[in-house]
PDB file of C-alpha atoms in Angstrom:
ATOM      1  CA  UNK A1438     -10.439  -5.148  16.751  1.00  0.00           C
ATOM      2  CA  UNK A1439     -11.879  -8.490  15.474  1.00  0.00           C
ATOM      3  CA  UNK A1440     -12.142  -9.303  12.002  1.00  0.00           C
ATOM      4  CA  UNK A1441     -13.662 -12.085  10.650  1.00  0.00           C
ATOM      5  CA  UNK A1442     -13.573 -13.535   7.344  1.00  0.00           C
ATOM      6  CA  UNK A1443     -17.284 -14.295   5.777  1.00  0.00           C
ATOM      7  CA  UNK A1444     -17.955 -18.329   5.454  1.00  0.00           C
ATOM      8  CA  UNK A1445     -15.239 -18.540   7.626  1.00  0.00           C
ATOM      9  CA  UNK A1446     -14.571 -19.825  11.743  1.00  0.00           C
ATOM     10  CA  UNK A1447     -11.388 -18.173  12.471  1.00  0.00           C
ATOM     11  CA  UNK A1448     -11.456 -14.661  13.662  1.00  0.00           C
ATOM     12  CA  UNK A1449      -8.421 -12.259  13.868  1.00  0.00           C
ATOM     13  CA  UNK A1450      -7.575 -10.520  16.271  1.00  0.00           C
ATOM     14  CA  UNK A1451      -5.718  -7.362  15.149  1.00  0.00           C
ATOM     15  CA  UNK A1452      -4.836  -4.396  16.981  1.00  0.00           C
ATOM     16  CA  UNK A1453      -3.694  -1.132  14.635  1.00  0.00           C
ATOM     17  CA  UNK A1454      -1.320   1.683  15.588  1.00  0.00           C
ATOM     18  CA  UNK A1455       1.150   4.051  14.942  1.00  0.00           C
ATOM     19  CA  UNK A1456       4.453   2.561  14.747  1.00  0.00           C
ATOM     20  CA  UNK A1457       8.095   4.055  15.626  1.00  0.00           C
ATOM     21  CA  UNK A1458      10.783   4.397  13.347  1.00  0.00           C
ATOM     22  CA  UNK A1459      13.207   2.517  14.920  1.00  0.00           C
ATOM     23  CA  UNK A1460      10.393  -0.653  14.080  1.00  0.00           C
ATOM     24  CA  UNK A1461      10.936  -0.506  10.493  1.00  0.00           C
ATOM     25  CA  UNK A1462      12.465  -3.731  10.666  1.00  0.00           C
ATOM     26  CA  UNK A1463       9.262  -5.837  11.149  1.00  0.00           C
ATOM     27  CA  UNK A1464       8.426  -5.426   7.689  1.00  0.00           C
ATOM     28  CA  UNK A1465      10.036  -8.859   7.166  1.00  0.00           C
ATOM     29  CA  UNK A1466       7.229 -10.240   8.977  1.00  0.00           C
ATOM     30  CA  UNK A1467       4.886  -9.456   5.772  1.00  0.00           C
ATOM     31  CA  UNK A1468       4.309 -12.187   3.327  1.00  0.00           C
ATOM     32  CA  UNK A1469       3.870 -10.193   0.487  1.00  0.00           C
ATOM     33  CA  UNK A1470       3.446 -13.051  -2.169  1.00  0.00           C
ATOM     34  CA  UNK A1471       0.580 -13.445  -4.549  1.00  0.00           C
ATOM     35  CA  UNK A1472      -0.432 -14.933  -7.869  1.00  0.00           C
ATOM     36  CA  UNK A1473      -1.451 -12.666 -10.394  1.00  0.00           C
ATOM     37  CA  UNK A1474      -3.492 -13.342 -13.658  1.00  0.00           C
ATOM     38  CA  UNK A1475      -5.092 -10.519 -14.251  1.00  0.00           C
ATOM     39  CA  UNK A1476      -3.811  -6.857 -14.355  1.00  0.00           C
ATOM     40  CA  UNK A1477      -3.887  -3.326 -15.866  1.00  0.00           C
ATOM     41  CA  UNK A1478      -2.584  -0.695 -18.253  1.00  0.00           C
ATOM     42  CA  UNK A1479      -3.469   2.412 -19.488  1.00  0.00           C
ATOM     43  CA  UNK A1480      -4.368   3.019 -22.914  1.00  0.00           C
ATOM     44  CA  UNK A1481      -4.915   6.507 -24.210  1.00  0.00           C
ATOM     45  CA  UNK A1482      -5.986   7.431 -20.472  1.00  0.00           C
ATOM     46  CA  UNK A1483      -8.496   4.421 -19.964  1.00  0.00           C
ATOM     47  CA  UNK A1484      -7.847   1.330 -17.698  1.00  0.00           C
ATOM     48  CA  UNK A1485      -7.693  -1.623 -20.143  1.00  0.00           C
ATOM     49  CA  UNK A1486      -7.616  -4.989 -18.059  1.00  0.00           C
ATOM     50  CA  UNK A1487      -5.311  -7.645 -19.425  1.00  0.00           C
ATOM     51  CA  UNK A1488      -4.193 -11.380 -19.027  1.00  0.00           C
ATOM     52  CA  UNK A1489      -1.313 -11.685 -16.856  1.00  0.00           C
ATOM     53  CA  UNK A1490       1.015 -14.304 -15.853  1.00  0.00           C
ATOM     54  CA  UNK A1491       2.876 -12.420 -12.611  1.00  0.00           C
ATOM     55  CA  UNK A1492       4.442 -14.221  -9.752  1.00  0.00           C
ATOM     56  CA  UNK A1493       4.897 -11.894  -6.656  1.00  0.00           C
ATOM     57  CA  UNK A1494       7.119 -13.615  -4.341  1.00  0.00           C
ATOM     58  CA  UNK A1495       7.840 -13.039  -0.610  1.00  0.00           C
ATOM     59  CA  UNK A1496      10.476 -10.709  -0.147  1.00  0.00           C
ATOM     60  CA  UNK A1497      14.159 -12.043   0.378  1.00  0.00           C
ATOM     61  CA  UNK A1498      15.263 -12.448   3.649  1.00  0.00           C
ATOM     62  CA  UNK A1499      18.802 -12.382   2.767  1.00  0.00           C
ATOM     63  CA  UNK A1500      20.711  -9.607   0.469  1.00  0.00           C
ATOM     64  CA  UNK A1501      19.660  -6.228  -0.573  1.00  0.00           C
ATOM     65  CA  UNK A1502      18.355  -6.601  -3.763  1.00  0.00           C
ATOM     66  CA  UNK A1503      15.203  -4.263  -5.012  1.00  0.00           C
ATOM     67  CA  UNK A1504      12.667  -7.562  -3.257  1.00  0.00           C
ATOM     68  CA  UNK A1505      14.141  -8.074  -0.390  1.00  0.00           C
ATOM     69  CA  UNK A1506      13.406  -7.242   3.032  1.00  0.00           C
ATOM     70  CA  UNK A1507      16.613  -4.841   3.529  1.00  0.00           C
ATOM     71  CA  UNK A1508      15.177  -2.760   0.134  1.00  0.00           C
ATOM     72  CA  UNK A1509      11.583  -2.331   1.582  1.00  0.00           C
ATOM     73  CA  UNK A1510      13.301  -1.483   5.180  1.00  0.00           C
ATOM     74  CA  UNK A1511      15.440   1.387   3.029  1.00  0.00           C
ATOM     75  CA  UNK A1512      12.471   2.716   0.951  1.00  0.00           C
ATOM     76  CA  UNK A1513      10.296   3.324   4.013  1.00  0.00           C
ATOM     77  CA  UNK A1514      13.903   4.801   5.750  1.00  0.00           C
ATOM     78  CA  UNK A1515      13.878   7.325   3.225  1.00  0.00           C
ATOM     79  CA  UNK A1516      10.452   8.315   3.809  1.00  0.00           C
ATOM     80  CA  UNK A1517      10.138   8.484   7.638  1.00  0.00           C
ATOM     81  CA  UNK A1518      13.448  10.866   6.941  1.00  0.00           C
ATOM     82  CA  UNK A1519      11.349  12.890   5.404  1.00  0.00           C
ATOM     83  CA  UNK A1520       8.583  12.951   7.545  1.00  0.00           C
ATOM     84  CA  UNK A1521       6.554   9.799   6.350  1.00  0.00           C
ATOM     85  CA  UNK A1522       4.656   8.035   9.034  1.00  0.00           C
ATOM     86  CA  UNK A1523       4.168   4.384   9.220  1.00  0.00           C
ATOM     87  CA  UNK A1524       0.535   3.502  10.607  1.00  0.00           C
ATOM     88  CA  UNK A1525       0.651  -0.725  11.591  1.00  0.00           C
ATOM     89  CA  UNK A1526      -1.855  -3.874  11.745  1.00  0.00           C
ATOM     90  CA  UNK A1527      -0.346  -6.108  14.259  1.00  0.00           C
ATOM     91  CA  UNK A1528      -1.474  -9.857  15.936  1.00  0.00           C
ATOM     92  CA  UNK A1529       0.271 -10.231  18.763  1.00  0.00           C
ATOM     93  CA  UNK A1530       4.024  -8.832  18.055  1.00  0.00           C
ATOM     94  CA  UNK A1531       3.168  -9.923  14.070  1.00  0.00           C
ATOM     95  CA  UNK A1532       3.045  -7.210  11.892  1.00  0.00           C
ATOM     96  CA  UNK A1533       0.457  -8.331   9.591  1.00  0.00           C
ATOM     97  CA  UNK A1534      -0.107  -5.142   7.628  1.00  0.00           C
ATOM     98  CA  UNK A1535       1.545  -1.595   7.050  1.00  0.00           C
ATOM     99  CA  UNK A1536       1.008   1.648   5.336  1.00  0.00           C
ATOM    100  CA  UNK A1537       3.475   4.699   5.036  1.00  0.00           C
ATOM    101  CA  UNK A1538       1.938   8.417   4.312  1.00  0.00           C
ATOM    102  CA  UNK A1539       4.372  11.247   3.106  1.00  0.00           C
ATOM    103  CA  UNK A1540       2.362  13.969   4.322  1.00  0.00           C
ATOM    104  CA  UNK A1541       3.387  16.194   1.455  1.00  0.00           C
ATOM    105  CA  UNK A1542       5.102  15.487  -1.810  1.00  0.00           C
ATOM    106  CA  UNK A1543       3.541  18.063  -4.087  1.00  0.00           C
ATOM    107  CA  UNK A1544       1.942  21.561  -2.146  1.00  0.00           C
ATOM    108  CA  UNK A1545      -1.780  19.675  -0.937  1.00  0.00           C
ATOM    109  CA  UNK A1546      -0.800  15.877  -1.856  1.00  0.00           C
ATOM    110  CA  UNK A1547       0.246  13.213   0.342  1.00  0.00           C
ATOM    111  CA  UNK A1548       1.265  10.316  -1.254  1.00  0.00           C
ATOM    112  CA  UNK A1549       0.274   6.598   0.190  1.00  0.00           C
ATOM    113  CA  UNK A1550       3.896   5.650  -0.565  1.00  0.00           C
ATOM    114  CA  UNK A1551       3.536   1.870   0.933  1.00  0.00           C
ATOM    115  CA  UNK A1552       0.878   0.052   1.334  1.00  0.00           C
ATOM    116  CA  UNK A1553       0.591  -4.176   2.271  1.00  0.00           C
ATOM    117  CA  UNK A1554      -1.063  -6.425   3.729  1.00  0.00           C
ATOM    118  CA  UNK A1555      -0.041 -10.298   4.490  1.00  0.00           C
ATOM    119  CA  UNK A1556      -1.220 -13.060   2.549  1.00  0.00           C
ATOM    120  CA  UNK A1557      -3.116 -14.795   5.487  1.00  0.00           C
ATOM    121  CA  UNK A1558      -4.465 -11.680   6.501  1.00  0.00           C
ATOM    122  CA  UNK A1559      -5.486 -10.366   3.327  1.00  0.00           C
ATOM    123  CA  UNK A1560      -9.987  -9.784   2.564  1.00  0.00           C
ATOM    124  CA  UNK A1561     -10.546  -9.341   6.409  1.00  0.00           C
ATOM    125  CA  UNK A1562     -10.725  -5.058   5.731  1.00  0.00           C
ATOM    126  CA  UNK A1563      -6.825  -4.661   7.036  1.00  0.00           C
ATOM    127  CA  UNK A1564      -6.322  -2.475   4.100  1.00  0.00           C
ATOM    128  CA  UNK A1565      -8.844  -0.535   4.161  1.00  0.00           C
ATOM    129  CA  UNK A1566      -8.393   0.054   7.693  1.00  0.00           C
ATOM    130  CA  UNK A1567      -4.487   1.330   7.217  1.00  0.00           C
ATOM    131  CA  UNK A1568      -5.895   3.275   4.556  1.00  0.00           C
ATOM    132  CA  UNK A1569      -8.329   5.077   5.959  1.00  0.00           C
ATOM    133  CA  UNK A1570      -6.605   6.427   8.946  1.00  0.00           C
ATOM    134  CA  UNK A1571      -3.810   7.244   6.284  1.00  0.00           C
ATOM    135  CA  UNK A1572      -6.793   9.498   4.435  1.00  0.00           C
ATOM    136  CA  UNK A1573      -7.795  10.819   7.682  1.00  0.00           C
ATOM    137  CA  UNK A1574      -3.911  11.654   8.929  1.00  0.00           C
ATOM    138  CA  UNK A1575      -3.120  13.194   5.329  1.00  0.00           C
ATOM    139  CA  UNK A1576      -6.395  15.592   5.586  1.00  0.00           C
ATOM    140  CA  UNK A1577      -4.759  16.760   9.630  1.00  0.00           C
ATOM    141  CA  UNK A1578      -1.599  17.840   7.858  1.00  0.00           C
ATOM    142  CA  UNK A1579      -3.484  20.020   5.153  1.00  0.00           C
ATOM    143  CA  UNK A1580      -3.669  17.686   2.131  1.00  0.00           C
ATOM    144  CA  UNK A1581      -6.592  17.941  -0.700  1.00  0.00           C
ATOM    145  CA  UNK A1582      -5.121  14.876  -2.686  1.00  0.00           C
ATOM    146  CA  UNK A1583      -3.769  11.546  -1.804  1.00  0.00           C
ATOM    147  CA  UNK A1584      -1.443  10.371  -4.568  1.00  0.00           C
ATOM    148  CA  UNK A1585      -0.445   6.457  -5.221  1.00  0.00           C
ATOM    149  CA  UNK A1586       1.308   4.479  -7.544  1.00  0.00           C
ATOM    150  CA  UNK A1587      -0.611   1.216  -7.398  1.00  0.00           C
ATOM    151  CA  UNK A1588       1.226  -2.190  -9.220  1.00  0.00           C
ATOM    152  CA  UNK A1589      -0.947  -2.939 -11.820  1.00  0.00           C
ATOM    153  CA  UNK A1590      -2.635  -5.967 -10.494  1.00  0.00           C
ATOM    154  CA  UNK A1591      -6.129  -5.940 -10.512  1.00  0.00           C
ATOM    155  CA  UNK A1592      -6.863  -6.517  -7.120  1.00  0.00           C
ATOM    156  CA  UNK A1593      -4.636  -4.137  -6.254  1.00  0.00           C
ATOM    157  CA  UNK A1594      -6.463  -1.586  -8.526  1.00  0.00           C
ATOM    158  CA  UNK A1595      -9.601  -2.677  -7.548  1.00  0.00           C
ATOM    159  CA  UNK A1596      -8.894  -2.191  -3.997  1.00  0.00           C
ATOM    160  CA  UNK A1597      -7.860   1.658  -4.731  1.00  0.00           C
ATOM    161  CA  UNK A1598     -11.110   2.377  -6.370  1.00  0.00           C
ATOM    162  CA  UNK A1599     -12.988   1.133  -3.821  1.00  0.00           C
ATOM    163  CA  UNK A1600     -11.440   3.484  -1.731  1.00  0.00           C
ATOM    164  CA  UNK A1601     -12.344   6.360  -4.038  1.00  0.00           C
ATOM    165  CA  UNK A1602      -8.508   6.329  -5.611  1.00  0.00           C
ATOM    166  CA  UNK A1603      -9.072   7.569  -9.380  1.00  0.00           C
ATOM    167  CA  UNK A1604      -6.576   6.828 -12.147  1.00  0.00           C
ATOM    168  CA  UNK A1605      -4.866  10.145 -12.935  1.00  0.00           C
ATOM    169  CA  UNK A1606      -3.718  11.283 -16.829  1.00  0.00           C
ATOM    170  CA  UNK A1607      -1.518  13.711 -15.081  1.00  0.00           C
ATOM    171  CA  UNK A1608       0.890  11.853 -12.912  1.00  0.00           C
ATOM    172  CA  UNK A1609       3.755  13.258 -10.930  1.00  0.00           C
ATOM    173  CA  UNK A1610       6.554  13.191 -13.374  1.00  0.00           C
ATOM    174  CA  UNK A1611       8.955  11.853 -10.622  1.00  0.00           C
ATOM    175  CA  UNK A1612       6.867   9.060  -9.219  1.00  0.00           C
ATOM    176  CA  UNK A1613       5.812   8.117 -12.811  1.00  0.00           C
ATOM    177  CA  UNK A1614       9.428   7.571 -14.351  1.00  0.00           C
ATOM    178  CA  UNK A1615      10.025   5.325 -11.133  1.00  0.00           C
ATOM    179  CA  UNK A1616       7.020   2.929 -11.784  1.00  0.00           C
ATOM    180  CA  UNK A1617       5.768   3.606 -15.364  1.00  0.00           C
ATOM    181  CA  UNK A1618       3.728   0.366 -15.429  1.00  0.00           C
ATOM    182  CA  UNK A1619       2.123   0.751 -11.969  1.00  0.00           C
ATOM    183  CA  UNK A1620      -1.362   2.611 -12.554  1.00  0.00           C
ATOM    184  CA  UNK A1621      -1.124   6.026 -10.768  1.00  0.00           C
ATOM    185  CA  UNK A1622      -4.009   7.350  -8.804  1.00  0.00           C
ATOM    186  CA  UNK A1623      -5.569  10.061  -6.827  1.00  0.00           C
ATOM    187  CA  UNK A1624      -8.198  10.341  -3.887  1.00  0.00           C
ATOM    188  CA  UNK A1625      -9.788  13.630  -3.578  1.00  0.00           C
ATOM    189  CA  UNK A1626     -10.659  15.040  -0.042  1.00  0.00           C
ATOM    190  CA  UNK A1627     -14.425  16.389   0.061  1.00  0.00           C
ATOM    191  CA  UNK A1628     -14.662  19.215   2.260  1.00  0.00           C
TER     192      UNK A1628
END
């Protein structure tokens, strides 16, 4: 598939898949940095955006500390044991962009449990692409919902809504007391 960025010569060429297991590993190839100054939080159930000052690194290459690249391979470990699938955006051998479904974490909901897309690769509809064949995979297996705990950036938000993601006042206890801040949402399948 070729993307290309508006106002903008270079085109991308990215080719999307399922991805094994045993690839897990190329998440270090993700740049997941970004500069954030602008965010949200809930406030008696409404989104209320605020002023932020955030700093999102790349993750570590070394250690295994929560941002490095040996955490992220872990988390997504522990979901593919549990039946989580791992859908790819790829440029040549370069994963540029990755999304993990658990197919069911709640009878009907499938949670989009990871979601990201590289910095140079970011605006050019990667995300929405991994997402949508997430939505599509998560309605196969029987799902209503589709559950996510989104960081509170706004772009990140943002980019949930425009994909018909909801902010929820009833969030999976579990999933909340992990990421309290993060701004917990749910898709709705129409029939």
């Amino acid at each position: 598939m070729n993307l290309t960025k508006s106002n903008e010569i270079e085109t991308k060429n990215v080719r999307f898949r399922w991805m094994e297991p045993d690839e897990v590993a190329k998440i270090g190839d993700i740049d997941r940095s970004e500069r954030i100054r602008s965010g949200y939080q809930m406030v008696a159930g409404e989104l209320q955006q605020i002023e932020v000052n955030w700093d999102s690194p790349s993750w570590v290459k070394e250690g295994s500390g929560d941002y490095s690249v040996a955490a992220q391979i872990r988390f997504c470990q522990e979901h593919l044991a549990r039946n989580g699938r791992m859908f790819g955006a790829f440029v040549s051998d370069k994963l540029v962009g990755i999304g993990l479904i658990q197919p069911e974490i709640e009878l009907g909901t499938a949670q989009l449990a990871f979601l990201h897309v590289s910095k140079p690769y970011r605006q050019y509809g990667i995300g929405k692409q991994i997402t949508a064949t997430l939505i599509t995979e998560a309605q196969k297996t029987g799902a209503v919902r589709m559950y996510v705990s989104a960081t509170p950036s706004t772009s990140t938000v943002n980019f949930y809504m425009s994909q018909g993601f909801k902010p929820t006042d009833q969030p999976i206890p579990e999933l909340f007391e992990l990421e309290p801040e993060d701004i917990h949402m749910v898709k709705i399948f129409t029939q």
